[in-house]
Amino acid sequence: MSPSFRGLALRYQWKLAFQCQVLGQQTTTIYIPLWIMVIPDLDRLLGLAEMDGRRSSMNGVSADDKAATSVEANALTNGTNGKDSPSPNSSSVALTNGSDAVTAAKSVLTLDMAMQILDSLTSRKNARSFNIDSSHGRIGVLVLTKTRFRLGEDIYGKFDFTDRSVTCVQYLVSLIGEEHICEEHRKAKSVAFSENIVSKSHDFCLCLTQSNFILPVPLHVTSSFASEIVEFRWKLRFEFALSSEMFHLEVPSVGNENQSVLWRPPLRVPVETILWDVPIDIYPTDPIQVHSVHMRESLVSDVRVKL
């Protein structure tokens, strides 16, 4: 199942269709749009989690099986035990109610396990460090807190220009989504992929040894996914404006504290721009968080259909 996606070459839209009819009138269909979020390889991860739970359980029964068994037993007991004598169809009704309760309990347990897996995938474990080099020498070191993010999170990064051999005048960080169309579904003269920039962060770093940036991940975008037609990826693109000249802010020592020193930068600085991409993974977030944000930002409107 593919998530809701609105790309440049392809769209996935999900809707609920309700058909309403008044006696003697035509049938009217109501379409309510849905936003579907999908965690990649969730079935495989749930299977691994269940296997680990079974191995770690002391009695050989996992917590999910115990919960489902207790719910089934309570449902069957409540359905068959009572003050009145059971009717001939009471056993089938009790079994039906029991199976519905077990299905609901397993759905809740699956959702809880999915959220735990999502927390584990996007948790901050170890920071990633990247050495940035160019043809002229070392630019600096980039430190990212993590490379797996949720929708609505902020991407934190830090540049260290202490051991540089090339001067970085300014940089630009962009969060870009790449839409790759499979070759068998691609048109003859169409491009292989398209890019969409969703957020940017810009800063001047001349004469600085360290610089930080924060890049938000919007809630309305689609997380990373792959289908038989399209593969959607995310990456951070860094644009560095480099100069071959080394600038040093040398402030002479003054005896009087009230005396000020003025440093004037050069009027013209020859620069060279280089690009560097860092692939990242973006996962869905808690649906309750998305719902609460949209409820605060928009007004609730009633759907009225004239029959």
mmCIF file with all atom_site columns, N, CA and C in Angstrom, residues 113-162:
data_model
loop_
_atom_site.group_PDB
_atom_site.id
_atom_site.type_symbol
_atom_site.label_atom_id
_atom_site.label_alt_id
_atom_site.label_comp_id
_atom_site.label_asym_id
_atom_site.label_entity_id
_atom_site.label_seq_id
_atom_site.pdbx_PDB_ins_code
_atom_site.Cartn_x
_atom_site.Cartn_y
_atom_site.Cartn_z
_atom_site.occupancy
_atom_site.B_iso_or_equiv
_atom_site.pdbx_formal_charge
_atom_site.auth_seq_id
_atom_site.auth_comp_id
_atom_site.auth_asym_id
_atom_site.auth_atom_id
_atom_site.pdbx_PDB_model_num
ATOM 1   N N  . MET A 1 113 ? 2.869  -1.411 18.743 1.00 0.00 ? 113 MET A N  1
ATOM 2   C CA . MET A 1 113 ? 4.170  -1.919 18.315 1.00 0.00 ? 113 MET A CA 1
ATOM 3   C C  . MET A 1 113 ? 4.729  -1.093 17.165 1.00 0.00 ? 113 MET A C  1
ATOM 4   N N  . ALA A 1 114 ? 3.854  -0.655 16.249 1.00 0.00 ? 114 ALA A N  1
ATOM 5   C CA . ALA A 1 114 ? 4.317  0.178  15.143 1.00 0.00 ? 114 ALA A CA 1
ATOM 6   C C  . ALA A 1 114 ? 4.887  1.501  15.644 1.00 0.00 ? 114 ALA A C  1
ATOM 7   N N  . MET A 1 115 ? 4.246  2.099  16.642 1.00 0.00 ? 115 MET A N  1
ATOM 8   C CA . MET A 1 115 ? 4.759  3.352  17.189 1.00 0.00 ? 115 MET A CA 1
ATOM 9   C C  . MET A 1 115 ? 6.071  3.130  17.929 1.00 0.00 ? 115 MET A C  1
ATOM 10  N N  . GLN A 1 116 ? 6.211  1.992  18.607 1.00 0.00 ? 116 GLN A N  1
ATOM 11  C CA . GLN A 1 116 ? 7.481  1.678  19.262 1.00 0.00 ? 116 GLN A CA 1
ATOM 12  C C  . GLN A 1 116 ? 8.602  1.491  18.234 1.00 0.00 ? 116 GLN A C  1
ATOM 13  N N  . ILE A 1 117 ? 8.282  0.812  17.129 1.00 0.00 ? 117 ILE A N  1
ATOM 14  C CA . ILE A 1 117 ? 9.280  0.639  16.066 1.00 0.00 ? 117 ILE A CA 1
ATOM 15  C C  . ILE A 1 117 ? 9.653  1.989  15.472 1.00 0.00 ? 117 ILE A C  1
ATOM 16  N N  . LEU A 1 118 ? 8.668  2.869  15.282 1.00 0.00 ? 118 LEU A N  1
ATOM 17  C CA . LEU A 1 118 ? 8.947  4.199  14.745 1.00 0.00 ? 118 LEU A CA 1
ATOM 18  C C  . LEU A 1 118 ? 9.828  5.007  15.695 1.00 0.00 ? 118 LEU A C  1
ATOM 19  N N  . ASP A 1 119 ? 9.574  4.888  16.995 1.00 0.00 ? 119 ASP A N  1
ATOM 20  C CA . ASP A 1 119 ? 10.418 5.575  17.979 1.00 0.00 ? 119 ASP A CA 1
ATOM 21  C C  . ASP A 1 119 ? 11.848 5.050  17.948 1.00 0.00 ? 119 ASP A C  1
ATOM 22  N N  . SER A 1 120 ? 11.976 3.732  17.780 1.00 0.00 ? 120 SER A N  1
ATOM 23  C CA . SER A 1 120 ? 13.317 3.148  17.741 1.00 0.00 ? 120 SER A CA 1
ATOM 24  C C  . SER A 1 120 ? 14.073 3.543  16.475 1.00 0.00 ? 120 SER A C  1
ATOM 25  N N  . LEU A 1 121 ? 13.369 3.635  15.342 1.00 0.00 ? 121 LEU A N  1
ATOM 26  C CA . LEU A 1 121 ? 14.038 3.986  14.087 1.00 0.00 ? 121 LEU A CA 1
ATOM 27  C C  . LEU A 1 121 ? 14.502 5.433  14.076 1.00 0.00 ? 121 LEU A C  1
ATOM 28  N N  . THR A 1 122 ? 13.733 6.331  14.662 1.00 0.00 ? 122 THR A N  1
ATOM 29  C CA . THR A 1 122 ? 14.032 7.763  14.584 1.00 0.00 ? 122 THR A CA 1
ATOM 30  C C  . THR A 1 122 ? 14.645 8.325  15.859 1.00 0.00 ? 122 THR A C  1
ATOM 31  N N  . SER A 1 123 ? 15.030 7.465  16.790 1.00 0.00 ? 123 SER A N  1
ATOM 32  C CA . SER A 1 123 ? 15.632 7.955  18.030 1.00 0.00 ? 123 SER A CA 1
ATOM 33  C C  . SER A 1 123 ? 17.055 8.453  17.773 1.00 0.00 ? 123 SER A C  1
ATOM 34  N N  . ARG A 1 124 ? 17.498 9.354  18.626 1.00 0.00 ? 124 ARG A N  1
ATOM 35  C CA . ARG A 1 124 ? 18.849 9.904  18.510 1.00 0.00 ? 124 ARG A CA 1
ATOM 36  C C  . ARG A 1 124 ? 19.820 8.975  19.214 1.00 0.00 ? 124 ARG A C  1
ATOM 37  N N  . LYS A 1 125 ? 20.671 8.309  18.444 1.00 0.00 ? 125 LYS A N  1
ATOM 38  C CA . LYS A 1 125 ? 21.611 7.335  19.001 1.00 0.00 ? 125 LYS A CA 1
ATOM 39  C C  . LYS A 1 125 ? 23.030 7.888  18.994 1.00 0.00 ? 125 LYS A C  1
ATOM 40  N N  . ASN A 1 126 ? 23.655 7.927  17.828 1.00 0.00 ? 126 ASN A N  1
ATOM 41  C CA . ASN A 1 126 ? 25.009 8.436  17.706 1.00 0.00 ? 126 ASN A CA 1
ATOM 42  C C  . ASN A 1 126 ? 25.036 9.507  16.626 1.00 0.00 ? 126 ASN A C  1
ATOM 43  N N  . ALA A 1 127 ? 25.734 10.591 16.908 1.00 0.00 ? 127 ALA A N  1
ATOM 44  C CA . ALA A 1 127 ? 25.855 11.670 15.928 1.00 0.00 ? 127 ALA A CA 1
ATOM 45  C C  . ALA A 1 127 ? 26.730 11.221 14.758 1.00 0.00 ? 127 ALA A C  1
ATOM 46  N N  . ARG A 1 128 ? 26.417 11.725 13.583 1.00 0.00 ? 128 ARG A N  1
ATOM 47  C CA . ARG A 1 128 ? 27.180 11.404 12.371 1.00 0.00 ? 128 ARG A CA 1
ATOM 48  C C  . ARG A 1 128 ? 28.072 12.579 12.013 1.00 0.00 ? 128 ARG A C  1
ATOM 49  N N  . SER A 1 129 ? 29.338 12.283 11.737 1.00 0.00 ? 129 SER A N  1
ATOM 50  C CA . SER A 1 129 ? 30.310 13.309 11.358 1.00 0.00 ? 129 SER A CA 1
ATOM 51  C C  . SER A 1 129 ? 30.742 13.077 9.908  1.00 0.00 ? 129 SER A C  1
ATOM 52  N N  . PHE A 1 130 ? 30.840 14.167 9.145  1.00 0.00 ? 130 PHE A N  1
ATOM 53  C CA . PHE A 1 130 ? 31.236 14.103 7.740  1.00 0.00 ? 130 PHE A CA 1
ATOM 54  C C  . PHE A 1 130 ? 32.361 15.097 7.513  1.00 0.00 ? 130 PHE A C  1
ATOM 55  N N  . ASN A 1 131 ? 33.447 14.619 6.916  1.00 0.00 ? 131 ASN A N  1
ATOM 56  C CA . ASN A 1 131 ? 34.554 15.488 6.510  1.00 0.00 ? 131 ASN A CA 1
ATOM 57  C C  . ASN A 1 131 ? 34.259 16.039 5.120  1.00 0.00 ? 131 ASN A C  1
ATOM 58  N N  . ILE A 1 132 ? 34.256 17.363 5.002  1.00 0.00 ? 132 ILE A N  1
ATOM 59  C CA . ILE A 1 132 ? 33.925 18.025 3.744  1.00 0.00 ? 132 ILE A CA 1
ATOM 60  C C  . ILE A 1 132 ? 35.220 18.508 3.108  1.00 0.00 ? 132 ILE A C  1
ATOM 61  N N  . ASP A 1 133 ? 35.530 17.953 1.958  1.00 0.00 ? 133 ASP A N  1
ATOM 62  C CA . ASP A 1 133 ? 36.742 18.313 1.225  1.00 0.00 ? 133 ASP A CA 1
ATOM 63  C C  . ASP A 1 133 ? 36.381 18.771 -0.175 1.00 0.00 ? 133 ASP A C  1
ATOM 64  N N  . SER A 1 134 ? 37.232 19.578 -0.728 1.00 0.00 ? 134 SER A N  1
ATOM 65  C CA . SER A 1 134 ? 37.101 20.026 -2.107 1.00 0.00 ? 134 SER A CA 1
ATOM 66  C C  . SER A 1 134 ? 38.421 19.811 -2.823 1.00 0.00 ? 134 SER A C  1
ATOM 67  N N  . SER A 1 135 ? 38.473 20.222 -4.068 1.00 0.00 ? 135 SER A N  1
ATOM 68  C CA . SER A 1 135 ? 39.717 20.074 -4.837 1.00 0.00 ? 135 SER A CA 1
ATOM 69  C C  . SER A 1 135 ? 40.809 21.004 -4.334 1.00 0.00 ? 135 SER A C  1
ATOM 70  N N  . HIS A 1 136 ? 40.429 22.032 -3.572 1.00 0.00 ? 136 HIS A N  1
ATOM 71  C CA . HIS A 1 136 ? 41.415 22.980 -3.051 1.00 0.00 ? 136 HIS A CA 1
ATOM 72  C C  . HIS A 1 136 ? 41.840 22.663 -1.619 1.00 0.00 ? 136 HIS A C  1
ATOM 73  N N  . GLY A 1 137 ? 41.153 21.731 -0.957 1.00 0.00 ? 137 GLY A N  1
ATOM 74  C CA . GLY A 1 137 ? 41.537 21.392 0.405  1.00 0.00 ? 137 GLY A CA 1
ATOM 75  C C  . GLY A 1 137 ? 40.328 21.169 1.295  1.00 0.00 ? 137 GLY A C  1
ATOM 76  N N  . ARG A 1 138 ? 40.587 21.111 2.584  1.00 0.00 ? 138 ARG A N  1
ATOM 77  C CA . ARG A 1 138 ? 39.565 20.839 3.583  1.00 0.00 ? 138 ARG A CA 1
ATOM 78  C C  . ARG A 1 138 ? 38.686 22.074 3.813  1.00 0.00 ? 138 ARG A C  1
ATOM 79  N N  . ILE A 1 139 ? 37.367 21.833 3.785  1.00 0.00 ? 139 ILE A N  1
ATOM 80  C CA . ILE A 1 139 ? 36.399 22.904 4.062  1.00 0.00 ? 139 ILE A CA 1
ATOM 81  C C  . ILE A 1 139 ? 36.040 22.921 5.540  1.00 0.00 ? 139 ILE A C  1
ATOM 82  N N  . GLY A 1 140 ? 35.737 21.753 6.092  1.00 0.00 ? 140 GLY A N  1
ATOM 83  C CA . GLY A 1 140 ? 35.354 21.670 7.492  1.00 0.00 ? 140 GLY A CA 1
ATOM 84  C C  . GLY A 1 140 ? 34.737 20.322 7.796  1.00 0.00 ? 140 GLY A C  1
ATOM 85  N N  . VAL A 1 141 ? 34.064 20.242 8.932  1.00 0.00 ? 141 VAL A N  1
ATOM 86  C CA . VAL A 1 141 ? 33.427 19.016 9.402  1.00 0.00 ? 141 VAL A CA 1
ATOM 87  C C  . VAL A 1 141 ? 31.963 19.329 9.692  1.00 0.00 ? 141 VAL A C  1
ATOM 88  N N  . LEU A 1 142 ? 31.090 18.461 9.205  1.00 0.00 ? 142 LEU A N  1
ATOM 89  C CA . LEU A 1 142 ? 29.662 18.579 9.462  1.00 0.00 ? 142 LEU A CA 1
ATOM 90  C C  . LEU A 1 142 ? 29.248 17.502 10.456 1.00 0.00 ? 142 LEU A C  1
ATOM 91  N N  . VAL A 1 143 ? 28.481 17.900 11.467 1.00 0.00 ? 143 VAL A N  1
ATOM 92  C CA . VAL A 1 143 ? 27.974 16.971 12.481 1.00 0.00 ? 143 VAL A CA 1
ATOM 93  C C  . VAL A 1 143 ? 26.452 17.040 12.455 1.00 0.00 ? 143 VAL A C  1
ATOM 94  N N  . LEU A 1 144 ? 25.805 15.888 12.210 1.00 0.00 ? 144 LEU A N  1
ATOM 95  C CA . LEU A 1 144 ? 24.352 15.763 12.250 1.00 0.00 ? 144 LEU A CA 1
ATOM 96  C C  . LEU A 1 144 ? 23.968 14.906 13.449 1.00 0.00 ? 144 LEU A C  1
ATOM 97  N N  . THR A 1 145 ? 22.933 15.312 14.143 1.00 0.00 ? 145 THR A N  1
ATOM 98  C CA . THR A 1 145 ? 22.495 14.547 15.311 1.00 0.00 ? 145 THR A CA 1
ATOM 99  C C  . THR A 1 145 ? 22.017 13.155 14.926 1.00 0.00 ? 145 THR A C  1
ATOM 100 N N  . LYS A 1 146 ? 21.401 13.019 13.743 1.00 0.00 ? 146 LYS A N  1
ATOM 101 C CA . LYS A 1 146 ? 20.942 11.730 13.234 1.00 0.00 ? 146 LYS A CA 1
ATOM 102 C C  . LYS A 1 146 ? 20.608 11.907 11.765 1.00 0.00 ? 146 LYS A C  1
ATOM 103 N N  . THR A 1 147 ? 20.325 10.792 11.085 1.00 0.00 ? 147 THR A N  1
ATOM 104 C CA . THR A 1 147 ? 19.971 10.823 9.662  1.00 0.00 ? 147 THR A CA 1
ATOM 105 C C  . THR A 1 147 ? 18.589 10.245 9.401  1.00 0.00 ? 147 THR A C  1
ATOM 106 N N  . ARG A 1 148 ? 17.853 9.916  10.452 1.00 0.00 ? 148 ARG A N  1
ATOM 107 C CA . ARG A 1 148 ? 16.473 9.441  10.321 1.00 0.00 ? 148 ARG A CA 1
ATOM 108 C C  . ARG A 1 148 ? 15.570 10.382 11.108 1.00 0.00 ? 148 ARG A C  1
ATOM 109 N N  . PHE A 1 149 ? 14.602 10.945 10.417 1.00 0.00 ? 149 PHE A N  1
ATOM 110 C CA . PHE A 1 149 ? 13.766 11.971 11.016 1.00 0.00 ? 149 PHE A CA 1
ATOM 111 C C  . PHE A 1 149 ? 12.296 11.634 10.789 1.00 0.00 ? 149 PHE A C  1
ATOM 112 N N  . ARG A 1 150 ? 11.461 12.255 11.616 1.00 0.00 ? 150 ARG A N  1
ATOM 113 C CA . ARG A 1 150 ? 10.010 12.156 11.466 1.00 0.00 ? 150 ARG A CA 1
ATOM 114 C C  . ARG A 1 150 ? 9.466  13.408 10.783 1.00 0.00 ? 150 ARG A C  1
ATOM 115 N N  . LEU A 1 151 ? 8.250  13.288 10.311 1.00 0.00 ? 151 LEU A N  1
ATOM 116 C CA . LEU A 1 151 ? 7.552  14.461 9.820  1.00 0.00 ? 151 LEU A CA 1
ATOM 117 C C  . LEU A 1 151 ? 7.296  15.410 10.979 1.00 0.00 ? 151 LEU A C  1
ATOM 118 N N  . GLY A 1 152 ? 7.581  16.686 10.773 1.00 0.00 ? 152 GLY A N  1
ATOM 119 C CA . GLY A 1 152 ? 7.387  17.682 11.818 1.00 0.00 ? 152 GLY A CA 1
ATOM 120 C C  . GLY A 1 152 ? 8.587  17.905 12.706 1.00 0.00 ? 152 GLY A C  1
ATOM 121 N N  . GLU A 1 153 ? 9.661  17.118 12.531 1.00 0.00 ? 153 GLU A N  1
ATOM 122 C CA . GLU A 1 153 ? 10.864 17.308 13.340 1.00 0.00 ? 153 GLU A CA 1
ATOM 123 C C  . GLU A 1 153 ? 11.746 18.401 12.742 1.00 0.00 ? 153 GLU A C  1
ATOM 124 N N  . ASP A 1 154 ? 12.762 18.785 13.499 1.00 0.00 ? 154 ASP A N  1
ATOM 125 C CA . ASP A 1 154 ? 13.771 19.741 13.052 1.00 0.00 ? 154 ASP A CA 1
ATOM 126 C C  . ASP A 1 154 ? 15.101 19.023 12.867 1.00 0.00 ? 154 ASP A C  1
ATOM 127 N N  . ILE A 1 155 ? 15.771 19.353 11.786 1.00 0.00 ? 155 ILE A N  1
ATOM 128 C CA . ILE A 1 155 ? 17.093 18.791 11.497 1.00 0.00 ? 155 ILE A CA 1
ATOM 129 C C  . ILE A 1 155 ? 18.138 19.743 12.057 1.00 0.00 ? 155 ILE A C  1
ATOM 130 N N  . TYR A 1 156 ? 18.924 19.260 13.001 1.00 0.00 ? 156 TYR A N  1
ATOM 131 C CA . TYR A 1 156 ? 19.967 20.068 13.628 1.00 0.00 ? 156 TYR A CA 1
ATOM 132 C C  . TYR A 1 156 ? 21.332 19.663 13.055 1.00 0.00 ? 156 TYR A C  1
ATOM 133 N N  . GLY A 1 157 ? 22.112 20.667 12.687 1.00 0.00 ? 157 GLY A N  1
ATOM 134 C CA . GLY A 1 157 ? 23.450 20.424 12.166 1.00 0.00 ? 157 GLY A CA 1
ATOM 135 C C  . GLY A 1 157 ? 24.435 21.462 12.662 1.00 0.00 ? 157 GLY A C  1
ATOM 136 N N  . LYS A 1 158 ? 25.701 21.089 12.642 1.00 0.00 ? 158 LYS A N  1
ATOM 137 C CA . LYS A 1 158 ? 26.766 21.979 13.133 1.00 0.00 ? 158 LYS A CA 1
ATOM 138 C C  . LYS A 1 158 ? 27.979 21.850 12.222 1.00 0.00 ? 158 LYS A C  1
ATOM 139 N N  . PHE A 1 159 ? 28.521 22.981 11.828 1.00 0.00 ? 159 PHE A N  1
ATOM 140 C CA . PHE A 1 159 ? 29.736 23.037 11.026 1.00 0.00 ? 159 PHE A CA 1
ATOM 141 C C  . PHE A 1 159 ? 30.902 23.456 11.922 1.00 0.00 ? 159 PHE A C  1
ATOM 142 N N  . ASP A 1 160 ? 32.030 22.793 11.692 1.00 0.00 ? 160 ASP A N  1
ATOM 143 C CA . ASP A 1 160 ? 33.266 23.121 12.400 1.00 0.00 ? 160 ASP A CA 1
ATOM 144 C C  . ASP A 1 160 ? 34.320 23.460 11.348 1.00 0.00 ? 160 ASP A C  1
ATOM 145 N N  . PHE A 1 161 ? 34.719 24.729 11.297 1.00 0.00 ? 161 PHE A N  1
ATOM 146 C CA . PHE A 1 161 ? 35.691 25.195 10.314 1.00 0.00 ? 161 PHE A CA 1
ATOM 147 C C  . PHE A 1 161 ? 37.061 25.439 10.946 1.00 0.00 ? 161 PHE A C  1
ATOM 148 N N  . THR A 1 162 ? 37.368 24.746 12.024 1.00 0.00 ? 162 THR A N  1
ATOM 149 C CA . THR A 1 162 ? 38.631 24.993 12.724 1.00 0.00 ? 162 THR A CA 1
ATOM 150 C C  . THR A 1 162 ? 39.827 24.574 11.872 1.00 0.00 ? 162 THR A C  1
#
